Coordinates of C-alpha atoms in Angstrom, one line a residue:
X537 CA 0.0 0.0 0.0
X538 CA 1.0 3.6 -0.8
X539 CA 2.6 5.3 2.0
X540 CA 0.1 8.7 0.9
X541 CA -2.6 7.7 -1.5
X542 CA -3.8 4.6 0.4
X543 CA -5.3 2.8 -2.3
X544 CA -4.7 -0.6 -3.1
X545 CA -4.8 -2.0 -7.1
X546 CA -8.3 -3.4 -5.8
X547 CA -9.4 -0.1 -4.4
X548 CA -8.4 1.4 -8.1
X549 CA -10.6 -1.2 -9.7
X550 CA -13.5 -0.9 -7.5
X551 CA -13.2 2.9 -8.5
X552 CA -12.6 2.5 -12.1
X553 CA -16.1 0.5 -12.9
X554 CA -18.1 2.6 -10.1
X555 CA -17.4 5.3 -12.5
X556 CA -17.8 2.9 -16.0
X557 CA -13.7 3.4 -16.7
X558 CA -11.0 0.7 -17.7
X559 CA -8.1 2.5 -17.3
X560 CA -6.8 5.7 -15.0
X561 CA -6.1 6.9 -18.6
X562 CA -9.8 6.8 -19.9
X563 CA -10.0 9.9 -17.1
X564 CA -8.0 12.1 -19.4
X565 CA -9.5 11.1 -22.7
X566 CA -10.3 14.5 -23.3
X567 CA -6.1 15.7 -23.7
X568 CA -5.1 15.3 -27.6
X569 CA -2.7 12.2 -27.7
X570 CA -0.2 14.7 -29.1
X571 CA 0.0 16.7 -25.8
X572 CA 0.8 13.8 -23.6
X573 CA 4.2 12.9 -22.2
X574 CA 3.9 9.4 -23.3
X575 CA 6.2 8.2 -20.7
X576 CA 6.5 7.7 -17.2
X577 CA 8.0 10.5 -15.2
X578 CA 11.5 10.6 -14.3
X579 CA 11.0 10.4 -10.5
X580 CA 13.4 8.3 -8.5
X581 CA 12.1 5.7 -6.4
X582 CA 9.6 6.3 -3.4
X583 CA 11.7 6.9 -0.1
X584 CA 10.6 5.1 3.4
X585 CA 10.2 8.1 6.0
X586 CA 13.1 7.8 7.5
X587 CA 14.6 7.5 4.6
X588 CA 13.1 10.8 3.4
X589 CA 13.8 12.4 7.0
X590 CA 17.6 11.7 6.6
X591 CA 17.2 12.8 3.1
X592 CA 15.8 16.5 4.0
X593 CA 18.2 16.7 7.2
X594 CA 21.3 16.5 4.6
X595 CA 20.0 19.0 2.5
X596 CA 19.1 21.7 5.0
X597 CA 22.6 20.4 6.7
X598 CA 24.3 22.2 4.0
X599 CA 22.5 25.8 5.1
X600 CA 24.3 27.4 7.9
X601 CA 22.1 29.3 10.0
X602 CA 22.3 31.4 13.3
X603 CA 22.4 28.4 15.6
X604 CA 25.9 27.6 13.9
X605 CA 27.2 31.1 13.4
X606 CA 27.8 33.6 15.7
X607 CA 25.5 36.6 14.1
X608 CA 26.7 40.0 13.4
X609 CA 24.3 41.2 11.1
X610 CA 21.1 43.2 11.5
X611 CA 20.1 45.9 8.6
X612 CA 16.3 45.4 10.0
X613 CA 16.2 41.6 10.8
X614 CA 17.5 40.9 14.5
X615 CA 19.1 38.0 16.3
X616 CA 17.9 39.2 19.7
X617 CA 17.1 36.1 22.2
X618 CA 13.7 34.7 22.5
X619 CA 12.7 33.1 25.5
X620 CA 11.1 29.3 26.1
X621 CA 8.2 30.2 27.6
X622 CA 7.2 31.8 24.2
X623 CA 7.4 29.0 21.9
X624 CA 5.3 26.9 24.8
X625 CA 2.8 29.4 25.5
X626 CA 2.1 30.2 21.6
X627 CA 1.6 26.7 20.8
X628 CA -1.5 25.6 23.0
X629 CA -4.3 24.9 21.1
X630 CA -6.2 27.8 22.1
X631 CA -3.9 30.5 20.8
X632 CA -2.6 28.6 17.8
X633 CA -4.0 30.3 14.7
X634 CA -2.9 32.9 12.2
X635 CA -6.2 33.5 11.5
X636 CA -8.6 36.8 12.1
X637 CA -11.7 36.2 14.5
X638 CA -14.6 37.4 12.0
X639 CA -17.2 36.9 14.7
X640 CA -14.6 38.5 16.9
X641 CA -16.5 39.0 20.4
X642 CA -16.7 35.4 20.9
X643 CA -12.9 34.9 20.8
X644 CA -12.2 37.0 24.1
X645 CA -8.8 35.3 24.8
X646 CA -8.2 36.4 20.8
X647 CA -9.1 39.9 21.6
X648 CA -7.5 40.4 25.1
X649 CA -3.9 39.6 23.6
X650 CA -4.9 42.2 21.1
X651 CA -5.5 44.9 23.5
X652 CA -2.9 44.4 26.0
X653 CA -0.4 43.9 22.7
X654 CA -1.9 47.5 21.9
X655 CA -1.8 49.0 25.4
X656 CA 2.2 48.3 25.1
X657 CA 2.6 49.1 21.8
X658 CA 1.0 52.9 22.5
X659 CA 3.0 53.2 26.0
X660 CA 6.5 52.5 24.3
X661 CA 5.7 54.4 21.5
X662 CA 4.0 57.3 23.3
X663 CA 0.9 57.7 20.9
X664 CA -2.7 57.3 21.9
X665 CA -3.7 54.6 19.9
X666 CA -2.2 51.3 18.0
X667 CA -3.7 49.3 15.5
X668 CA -3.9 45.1 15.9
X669 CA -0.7 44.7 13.5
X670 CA 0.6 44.9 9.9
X671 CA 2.4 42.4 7.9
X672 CA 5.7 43.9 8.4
X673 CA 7.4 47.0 9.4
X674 CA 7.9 48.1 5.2
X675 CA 4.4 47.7 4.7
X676 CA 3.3 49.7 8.1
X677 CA 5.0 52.6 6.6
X678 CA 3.7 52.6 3.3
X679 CA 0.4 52.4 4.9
X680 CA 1.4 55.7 7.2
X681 CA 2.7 57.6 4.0
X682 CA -1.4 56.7 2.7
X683 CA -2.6 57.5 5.9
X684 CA -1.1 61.2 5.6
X685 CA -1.9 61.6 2.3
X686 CA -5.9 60.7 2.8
X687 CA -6.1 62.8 6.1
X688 CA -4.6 65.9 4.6
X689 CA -5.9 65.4 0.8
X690 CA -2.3 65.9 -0.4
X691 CA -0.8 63.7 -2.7
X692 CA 3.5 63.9 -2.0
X693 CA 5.3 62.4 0.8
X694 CA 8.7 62.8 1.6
X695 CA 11.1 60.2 2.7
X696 CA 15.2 60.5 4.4
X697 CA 17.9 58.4 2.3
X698 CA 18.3 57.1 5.6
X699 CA 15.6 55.1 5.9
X700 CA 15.9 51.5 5.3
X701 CA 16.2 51.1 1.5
X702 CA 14.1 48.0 1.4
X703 CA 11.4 49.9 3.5
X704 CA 11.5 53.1 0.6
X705 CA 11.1 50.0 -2.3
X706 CA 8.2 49.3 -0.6
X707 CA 7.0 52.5 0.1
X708 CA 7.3 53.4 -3.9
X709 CA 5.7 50.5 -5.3
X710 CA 2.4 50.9 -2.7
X711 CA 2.4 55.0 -3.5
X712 CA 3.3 54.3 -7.4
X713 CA -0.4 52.0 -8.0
X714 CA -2.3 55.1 -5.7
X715 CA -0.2 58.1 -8.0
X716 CA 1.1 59.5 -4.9
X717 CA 4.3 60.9 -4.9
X718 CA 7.6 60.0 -3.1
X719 CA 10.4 62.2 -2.8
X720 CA 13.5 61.3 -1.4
X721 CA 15.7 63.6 1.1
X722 CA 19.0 63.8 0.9
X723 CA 21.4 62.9 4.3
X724 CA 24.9 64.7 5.5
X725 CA 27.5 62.5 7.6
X726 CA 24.6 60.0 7.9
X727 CA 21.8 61.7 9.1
X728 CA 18.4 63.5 7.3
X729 CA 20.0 66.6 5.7
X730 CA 17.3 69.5 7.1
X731 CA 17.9 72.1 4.9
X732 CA 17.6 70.0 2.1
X733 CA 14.0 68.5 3.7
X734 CA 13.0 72.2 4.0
X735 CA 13.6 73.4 0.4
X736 CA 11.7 70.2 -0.4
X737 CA 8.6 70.9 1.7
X738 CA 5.5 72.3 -0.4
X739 CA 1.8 72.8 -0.2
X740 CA 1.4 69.2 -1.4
X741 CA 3.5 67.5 1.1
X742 CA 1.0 65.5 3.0
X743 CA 4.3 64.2 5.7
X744 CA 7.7 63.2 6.2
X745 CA 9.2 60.3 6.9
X746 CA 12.0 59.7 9.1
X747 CA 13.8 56.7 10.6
X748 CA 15.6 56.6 14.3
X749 CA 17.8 54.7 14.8
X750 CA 18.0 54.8 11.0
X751 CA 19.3 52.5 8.9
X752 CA 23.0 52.9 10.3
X753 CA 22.0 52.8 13.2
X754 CA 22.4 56.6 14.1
X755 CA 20.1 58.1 16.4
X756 CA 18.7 60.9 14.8
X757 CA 16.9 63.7 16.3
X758 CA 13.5 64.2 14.2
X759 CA 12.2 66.8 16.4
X760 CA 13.1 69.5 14.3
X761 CA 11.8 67.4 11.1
X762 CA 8.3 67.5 13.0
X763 CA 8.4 71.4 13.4
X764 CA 9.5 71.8 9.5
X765 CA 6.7 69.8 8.2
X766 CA 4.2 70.4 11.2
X767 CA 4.5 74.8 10.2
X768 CA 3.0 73.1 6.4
X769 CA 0.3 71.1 8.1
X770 CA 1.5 68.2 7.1
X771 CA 2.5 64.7 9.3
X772 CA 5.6 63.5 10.6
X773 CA 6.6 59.6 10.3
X774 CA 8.8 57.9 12.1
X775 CA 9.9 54.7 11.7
X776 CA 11.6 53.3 14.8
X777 CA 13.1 49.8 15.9
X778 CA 11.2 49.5 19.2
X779 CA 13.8 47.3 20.8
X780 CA 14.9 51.4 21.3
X781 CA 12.1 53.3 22.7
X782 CA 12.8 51.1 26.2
X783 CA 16.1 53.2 27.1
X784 CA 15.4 56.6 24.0
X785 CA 12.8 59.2 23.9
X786 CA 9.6 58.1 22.5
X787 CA 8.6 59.2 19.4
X788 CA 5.2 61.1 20.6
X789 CA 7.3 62.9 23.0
X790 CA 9.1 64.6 19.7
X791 CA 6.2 65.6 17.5
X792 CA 5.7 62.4 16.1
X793 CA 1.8 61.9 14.3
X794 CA 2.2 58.0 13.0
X795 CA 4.9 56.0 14.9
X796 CA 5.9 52.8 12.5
X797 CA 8.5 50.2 12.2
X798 CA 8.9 45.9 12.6
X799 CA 8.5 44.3 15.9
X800 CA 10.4 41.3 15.1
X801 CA 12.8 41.9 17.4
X802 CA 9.8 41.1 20.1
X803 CA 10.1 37.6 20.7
X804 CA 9.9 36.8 16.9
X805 CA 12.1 34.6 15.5
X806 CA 14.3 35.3 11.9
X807 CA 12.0 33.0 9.5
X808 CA 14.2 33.2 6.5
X809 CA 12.8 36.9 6.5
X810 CA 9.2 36.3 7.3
X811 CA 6.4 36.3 8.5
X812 CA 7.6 39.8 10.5
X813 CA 4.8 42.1 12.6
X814 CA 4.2 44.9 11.8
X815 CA 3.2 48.2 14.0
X816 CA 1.0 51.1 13.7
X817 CA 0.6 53.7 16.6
X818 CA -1.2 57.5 16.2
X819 CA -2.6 59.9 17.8
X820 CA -6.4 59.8 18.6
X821 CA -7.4 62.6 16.2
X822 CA -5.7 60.3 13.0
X823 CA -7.3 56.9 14.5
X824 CA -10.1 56.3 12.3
X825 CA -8.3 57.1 9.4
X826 CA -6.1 54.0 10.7
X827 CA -5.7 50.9 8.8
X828 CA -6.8 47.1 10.3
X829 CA -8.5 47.6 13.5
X830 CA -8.7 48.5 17.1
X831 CA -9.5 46.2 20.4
X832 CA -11.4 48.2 23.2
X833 CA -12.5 46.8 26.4
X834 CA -15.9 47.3 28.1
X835 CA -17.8 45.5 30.4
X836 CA -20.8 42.6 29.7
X837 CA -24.5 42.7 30.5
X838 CA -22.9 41.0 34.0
X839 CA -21.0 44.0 34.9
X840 CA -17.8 41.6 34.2
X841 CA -14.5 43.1 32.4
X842 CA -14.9 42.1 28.2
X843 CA -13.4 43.3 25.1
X844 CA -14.5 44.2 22.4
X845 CA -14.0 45.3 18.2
X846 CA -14.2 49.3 19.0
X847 CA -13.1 50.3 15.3
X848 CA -12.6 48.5 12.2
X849 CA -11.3 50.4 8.9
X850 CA -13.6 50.0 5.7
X851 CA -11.5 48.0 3.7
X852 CA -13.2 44.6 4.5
X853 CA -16.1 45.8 3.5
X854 CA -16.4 47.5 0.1
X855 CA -15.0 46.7 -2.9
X856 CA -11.0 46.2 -3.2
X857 CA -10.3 49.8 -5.6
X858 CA -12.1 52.0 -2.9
X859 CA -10.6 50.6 0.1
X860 CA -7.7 53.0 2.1
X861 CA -5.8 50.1 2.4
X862 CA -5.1 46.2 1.7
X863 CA -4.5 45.5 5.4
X864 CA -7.6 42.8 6.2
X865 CA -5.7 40.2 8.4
X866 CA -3.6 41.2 11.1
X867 CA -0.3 39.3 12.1
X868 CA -2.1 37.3 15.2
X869 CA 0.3 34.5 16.0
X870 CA 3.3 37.1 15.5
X871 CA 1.5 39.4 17.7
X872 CA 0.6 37.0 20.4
X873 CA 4.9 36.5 20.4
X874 CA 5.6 40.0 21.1
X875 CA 2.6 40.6 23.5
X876 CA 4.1 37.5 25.5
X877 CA 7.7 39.1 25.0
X878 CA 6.7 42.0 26.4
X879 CA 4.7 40.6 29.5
X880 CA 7.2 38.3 30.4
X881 CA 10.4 40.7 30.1
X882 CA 8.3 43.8 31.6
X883 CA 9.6 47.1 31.9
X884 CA 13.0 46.2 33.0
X885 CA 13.7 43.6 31.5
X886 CA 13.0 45.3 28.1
X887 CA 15.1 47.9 29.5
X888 CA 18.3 45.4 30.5
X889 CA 17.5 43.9 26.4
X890 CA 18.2 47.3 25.3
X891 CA 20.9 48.5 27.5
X892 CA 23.0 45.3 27.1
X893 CA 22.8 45.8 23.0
X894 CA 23.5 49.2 23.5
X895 CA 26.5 49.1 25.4
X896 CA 28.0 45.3 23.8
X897 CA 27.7 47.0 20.2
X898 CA 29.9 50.4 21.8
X899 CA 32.0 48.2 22.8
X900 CA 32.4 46.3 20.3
X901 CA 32.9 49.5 18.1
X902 CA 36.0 50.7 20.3
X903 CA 37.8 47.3 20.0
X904 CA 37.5 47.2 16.4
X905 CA 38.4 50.3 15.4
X906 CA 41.6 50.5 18.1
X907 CA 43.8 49.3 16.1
X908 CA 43.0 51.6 12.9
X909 CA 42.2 49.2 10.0
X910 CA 38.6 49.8 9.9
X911 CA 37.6 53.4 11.0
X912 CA 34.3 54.4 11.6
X913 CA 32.0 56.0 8.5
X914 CA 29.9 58.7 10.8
X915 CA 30.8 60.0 13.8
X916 CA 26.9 60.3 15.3
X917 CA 25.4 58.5 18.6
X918 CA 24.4 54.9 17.3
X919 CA 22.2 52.3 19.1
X920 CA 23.2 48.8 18.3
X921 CA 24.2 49.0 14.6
X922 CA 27.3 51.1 13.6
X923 CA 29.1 51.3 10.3
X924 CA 32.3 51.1 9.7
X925 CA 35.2 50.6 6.7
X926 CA 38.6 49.6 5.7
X927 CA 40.7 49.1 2.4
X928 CA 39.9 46.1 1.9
X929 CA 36.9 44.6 -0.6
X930 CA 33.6 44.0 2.0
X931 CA 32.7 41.3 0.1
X932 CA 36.1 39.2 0.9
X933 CA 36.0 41.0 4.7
X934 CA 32.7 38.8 5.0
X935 CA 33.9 35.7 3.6
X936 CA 37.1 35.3 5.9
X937 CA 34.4 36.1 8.9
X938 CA 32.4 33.1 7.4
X939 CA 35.0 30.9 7.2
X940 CA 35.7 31.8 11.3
X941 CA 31.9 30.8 12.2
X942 CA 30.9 34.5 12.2
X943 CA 27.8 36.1 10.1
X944 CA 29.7 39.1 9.2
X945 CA 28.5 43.1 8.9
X946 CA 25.7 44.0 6.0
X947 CA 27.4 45.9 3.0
X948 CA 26.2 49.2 2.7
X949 CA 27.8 49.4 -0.9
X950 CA 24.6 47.6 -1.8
X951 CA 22.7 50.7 -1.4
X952 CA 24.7 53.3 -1.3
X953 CA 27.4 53.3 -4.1
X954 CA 29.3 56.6 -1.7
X955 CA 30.0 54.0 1.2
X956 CA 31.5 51.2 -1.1
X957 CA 34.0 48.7 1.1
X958 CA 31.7 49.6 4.5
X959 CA 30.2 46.9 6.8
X960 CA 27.2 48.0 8.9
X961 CA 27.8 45.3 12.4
X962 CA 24.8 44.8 15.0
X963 CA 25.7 43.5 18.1
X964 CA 22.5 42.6 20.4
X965 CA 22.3 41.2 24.0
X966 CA 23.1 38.0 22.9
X967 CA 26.3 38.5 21.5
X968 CA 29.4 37.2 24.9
X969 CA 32.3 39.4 25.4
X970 CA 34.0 36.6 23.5
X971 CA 32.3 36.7 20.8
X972 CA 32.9 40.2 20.4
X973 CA 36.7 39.9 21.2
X974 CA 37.0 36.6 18.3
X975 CA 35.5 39.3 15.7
X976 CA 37.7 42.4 16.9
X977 CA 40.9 39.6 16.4
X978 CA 39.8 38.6 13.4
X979 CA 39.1 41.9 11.7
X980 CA 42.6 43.1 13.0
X981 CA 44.7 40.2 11.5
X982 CA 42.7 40.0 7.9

């Protein structure tokens, strides 16, 4: 019997005259002769499972992934450590589900992580209000940059060279389809060039958007962005890895109106670059012009604590062309990750996270660059990314760190032609003193 399709020759011919056949070919009578293959397929033999477990284990042995490097690299995607109690708690059968409640009051537990995974989101971010997720930190901003546009019936956004490139890709293909208009800023020693934002600004800029820590990992000071574009009555945008906003200013403290970026970093594993969540956060004035939708809590007809759908944007509703956005499933199980990061973590534990990336990457800066072979591109307070470059091709830099057991630096050169031969490293809480010292050694004897 077939290990799959359990049917045995009798079962076929039982089949076969239920149906009035002869033959498994009468069922595709209908094809021309001339368009069959005439021959059997050149498949090897069937493999016994184990067979085919050992089979699959060999392949993926030949991938080497961060369980058998030690991982410098970040660009957007980070190796920050995830605790157990994650992966156990996410798996019961009660929380196990990508999918969207659509008779949503019934699925309490559903919308409780919702709202406390809002309630945290708007208290780092310092915003009133946070939507249930997005599909990725790229997407949440393109969705911002339509948000402004709708809510102040302009039809331009602007956009630093120092957000993440990926992020602006996005951003031009969402705003190209909706003939909005993106306009990139120019940056100086690494951060958002001001004067060059401020000759840009017109009566059709609907916001701005800017990245801290941006893409290099330079914390930037937007505050001044906010007053440039707030005096045209337009939005500011920032984008913000929230890791962050436990030991920086948040962003609604600085003038921020939409507060976006990727919570991967919350408990959410790499995944070969996906599925990521997402974040949304604004103030109360913009939220119904918010995409996806908003948990609430109330009470029941017993008096007893419930929660409920308060606000749901159009766009599951009416037809596709009309809606303000695509955004009609929210990231649930990724969201249930980074709500259970948060709680189990808390405040100071967020806070050690942070601190510890902060001060491991600093250090690791000063060790590599002590001995003067690779010298740092911008001199500007970084968080846990900092770039830095030598004489010697990236590329090769990389591949000698490989051959070590390290995941090297991400080459800015990919993006940014000025900055060829520079290697942006991200050092996170996970990363030993050793670790840090075996990279220093082997940058300084390449």
């Amino acid at each position: 019997m077939h290990r799959y399709i359990a049917n045995t020759e009798a079962d076929r011919k039982y089949m076969l005259n239920e149906i009035n056949a002869e033959s498994i070919d009468d069922l595709f009578s209908d094809i021309p002769e001339e368009l069959k293959l005439g021959r059997e397929l050149n498949l090897k033999e069937g493999m016994s499972e184990i067979e085919i477990f050992n089979h699959m284990n060999e392949i993926a042995s030949k991938n080497k992934s961060i369980n058998d490097l030690t991982c410098f690299l970040g660009a957007g995607a980070y190796d920050h450590y995830i605790p157990t109690i994650i992966k156990h708690m996410v798996l019961r059968s009660e929380f196990f589900t990508a999918y969207t409640p659509y008779q949503p009051e019934i699925s309490q537990g559903t919308l409780q992580a919702i709202f406390e995974y809002q309630t945290m989101i708007s208290d780092l971010t310092g915003m009133d209000v946070s939507n249930a997720s997005m599909y990725d930190g790229a997407t949440a901003c393109a969705e911002a940059a339509i948000m402004a546009c709708a809510n102040t019936r302009r039809k331009s956004v602007l956009v630093s060279k120092t957000v993440n490139p990926e992020t602006r890709k996005v951003l031009n293909t969402y705003m190209k389809y909706r003939n909005l208009e993106v306009i990139e800023v120019d940056m100086t020693d690494g951060v958002t060039d001001l004067e060059h934002l401020k000759s840009l600004v017109s009566k059709e800029t609907a916001g701005v958007i800017i990245q801290s820590p941006n893409f290099f990992g330079i914390i930037e000071d937007y505050s001044k962005a906010g007053e440039i574009v707030h005096a045209n009555k337009g939005l500011l945008i920032t984008s913000v890895d929230p890791m962050s906003l436990a030991i920086l200013k948040n962003p609604g403290s600085q003038g921020a109106d939409i507060v976006v970026g990727d919570a991967q970093c919350f408990g959410n594993g790499l995944n070969l670059g996906g599925p990521y969540l997402g974040f949304m956060a604004t103030k109360s004035k913009l939220a119904r012009k918010m995409p996806g939708r908003i948990v609430g809590e109330s009470v029941d007809a017993d008096g007893k604590r419930a929660f409920v759908l308060t606000l749901q944007a159009r766009e599951q509703h009416i037809r596709r062309f009309k809606a303000t956005s695509n955004i009609c499933s929210n990231q649930g199980l990724n969201m249930l990750m980074a709500t259970i990061y948060l709680t189990t973590l808390g405040k100071e534990g967020l806070k050690e996270v942070a601190m510890q990336s902060a001060q491991k990457a600093h250090y690791a800066f000063e060790e590599i660059t002590k001995g003067g072979k690779f010298k740092p591109v911008f001199d500007k307070p970084f968080f846990k990314e900092f770039v830095l470059t030598s004489d010697m091709d990236s590329t090769k830099v990389n591949e000698k760190l490989l051959g070590e057991g390290i995941l090297g630096g991400y080459e800015i050169g990919k993006d940014y032609e000025e900055y060829k031969n520079s290697l942006m490293f991200c050092v996170t809480e996970k990363r030993t003193k050793y670790e840090i010292d075996k990279l220093s050694s082997v940058l300084e004897v390449l």
